[in-house]
């Protein structure tokens, strides 16, 4: 038997498409964010709170992934920004080709922020890069503070942890400090923002994180 | 869940490689899966076997090398594999380590039936 070395990524085809998307986003000066969480942690709610805070002239668009239904796109479309639903028909994550297809007839030059809501799932989306500038993981306080340890991949790969539903803290036994320590034991430099999409507490901090990111991405574009 | 898609990607790679070894059977594919790859090795093996069964690829084994999270301490320089809850350096206890690896999802090698040496693509 002869052993032949291969040495390449299993998902090299997805990575290739993701890299080409990333290059197109960079060329069009777009900050692209990939939001990932379990079903129901509040990705769409966060996007609703975010879109409602924007001036209508902001060059912002959203892609939202679900296995079934157009519900999330409907919830998000009422803010007047371009929104497109990607229904995966069973697949538990978005992949780069789905993004490429969804963007076919969009003029990227008209955008500078693209937010992608991934399919509700804390595991699978972490394997598939979408050409994004950063992944963001949303964890809600009803899910338990051990989740970063149980699902380390997505915490390792996300730049920001949004700890959502903090309005429920009085009613659930959730140790915020332990949750954050668990996240940082996987990803030492992770940014963490505590929010409630219900009471809007913490929204200003999230929006300023987003603003900082947009400035950095604009500055990088201006430099090249 | 998505292990079926990952297993399929591995098989796509094996099928592509078969063209390099037209007269020789590929018996095994080696894959590296990091603790942070978000891929469950057992689910992956299960899907792999199910996908291979009854196809022209049989017999084809999957060998998974599971890779722990690895860090290097910025304070004392020691490299180590970290347990889940804590990435502090086991020697000096400092929590300031650089990430070395543990998120790999890679095709490592094939084991191919002996024959005349194939030309590299
Ligand atoms: N109390 C409370 N409820 C919230 C908060 N954020 C979201 N919810 C509720 O949680 C539920 C799920 O929120 P969604 O925004 O649909 O969650 P999602 O992550 O988009 O869900 P999927 O797209 O299905 O994965 C809804 O009933 C929201 O009203 C919050 O901060 N506090
Ligand atoms: Mg949603
Ligand atoms: Zn040390």
GROMACS .gro file of C-alpha atoms and ligand atoms in nm, chain A residues 36-49 64-66 72 75-76 85 117-121 138 140-143 163-168 171 195-201 203, ligand 1:
model
   78
   36UNK     CA    1  -2.512   3.240   1.422
   37UNK     CA    2  -2.711   3.097   1.714
   38UNK     CA    3  -2.940   2.817   1.825
   39UNK     CA    4  -3.300   2.840   1.702
   40UNK     CA    5  -3.476   3.121   1.885
   41UNK     CA    6  -3.182   3.293   2.055
   42UNK     CA    7  -3.285   3.620   1.893
   43UNK     CA    8  -3.099   3.671   1.564
   44UNK     CA    9  -3.400   3.815   1.384
   45UNK     CA   10  -3.496   4.022   1.689
   46UNK     CA   11  -3.147   4.170   1.701
   47UNK     CA   12  -3.166   4.252   1.331
   48UNK     CA   13  -3.507   4.415   1.383
   49UNK     CA   14  -3.368   4.633   1.664
   64UNK     CA   15  -3.173   3.548   0.623
   65UNK     CA   16  -3.149   3.171   0.614
   66UNK     CA   17  -3.409   2.922   0.730
   72UNK     CA   18  -3.794   3.615   0.913
   75UNK     CA   19  -4.034   4.052   0.982
   76UNK     CA   20  -3.726   4.230   0.852
   85UNK     CA   21  -3.482   3.496   0.246
  117UNK     CA   22  -2.872   3.556   0.958
  118UNK     CA   23  -2.768   3.193   0.944
  119UNK     CA   24  -3.000   2.896   0.998
  120UNK     CA   25  -3.074   2.847   1.370
  121UNK     CA   26  -2.806   2.595   1.468
  138UNK     CA   27  -2.582   3.504   1.980
  140UNK     CA   28  -2.960   3.380   2.510
  141UNK     CA   29  -2.971   3.348   2.886
  142UNK     CA   30  -3.227   3.066   2.878
  143UNK     CA   31  -2.978   2.834   2.711
  163UNK     CA   32  -2.559   3.763   2.522
  164UNK     CA   33  -2.929   3.820   2.457
  165UNK     CA   34  -3.249   3.825   2.665
  166UNK     CA   35  -3.084   3.971   2.973
  167UNK     CA   36  -3.428   4.103   3.070
  168UNK     CA   37  -3.499   3.741   3.171
  171UNK     CA   38  -3.631   3.459   3.620
  195UNK     CA   39  -2.835   4.297   2.532
  196UNK     CA   40  -3.208   4.264   2.553
  197UNK     CA   41  -3.398   4.290   2.229
  198UNK     CA   42  -3.709   4.322   2.444
  199UNK     CA   43  -3.614   4.624   2.662
  200UNK     CA   44  -3.338   4.747   2.426
  201UNK     CA   45  -3.089   4.744   2.712
  203UNK     CA   46  -2.847   4.810   2.221
  346LIG     N1   47  -3.767   3.817   2.669
  346LIG     C1   48  -3.699   3.828   2.556
  346LIG     N2   49  -3.740   3.762   2.448
  346LIG     C2   50  -3.668   3.776   2.333
  346LIG     C3   51  -3.554   3.859   2.326
  346LIG     N3   52  -3.504   3.850   2.200
  346LIG     C4   53  -3.585   3.768   2.132
  346LIG     N4   54  -3.686   3.723   2.212
  346LIG     C5   55  -3.793   3.632   2.174
  346LIG     O1   56  -3.737   3.506   2.142
  346LIG     C6   57  -3.811   3.445   2.037
  346LIG     C7   58  -3.720   3.405   1.923
  346LIG     O2   59  -3.660   3.522   1.868
  346LIG     P1   60  -3.611   3.528   1.717
  346LIG     O3   61  -3.558   3.665   1.695
  346LIG     O4   62  -3.716   3.480   1.624
  346LIG     O5   63  -3.494   3.422   1.721
  346LIG     P2   64  -3.404   3.367   1.599
  346LIG     O6   65  -3.269   3.343   1.654
  346LIG     O7   66  -3.413   3.459   1.484
  346LIG     O8   67  -3.476   3.229   1.567
  346LIG     P3   68  -3.458   3.134   1.438
  346LIG     O9   69  -3.441   3.224   1.319
  346LIG    O10   70  -3.579   3.054   1.434
  346LIG    O11   71  -3.334   3.054   1.465
  346LIG     C8   72  -3.918   3.545   1.996
  346LIG    O12   73  -4.038   3.509   2.059
  346LIG     C9   74  -3.865   3.676   2.048
  346LIG    O13   75  -3.965   3.767   2.079
  346LIG    C10   76  -3.513   3.927   2.444
  346LIG    O14   77  -3.414   3.999   2.448
  346LIG     N5   78  -3.589   3.907   2.556
   0.00000   0.00000   0.00000
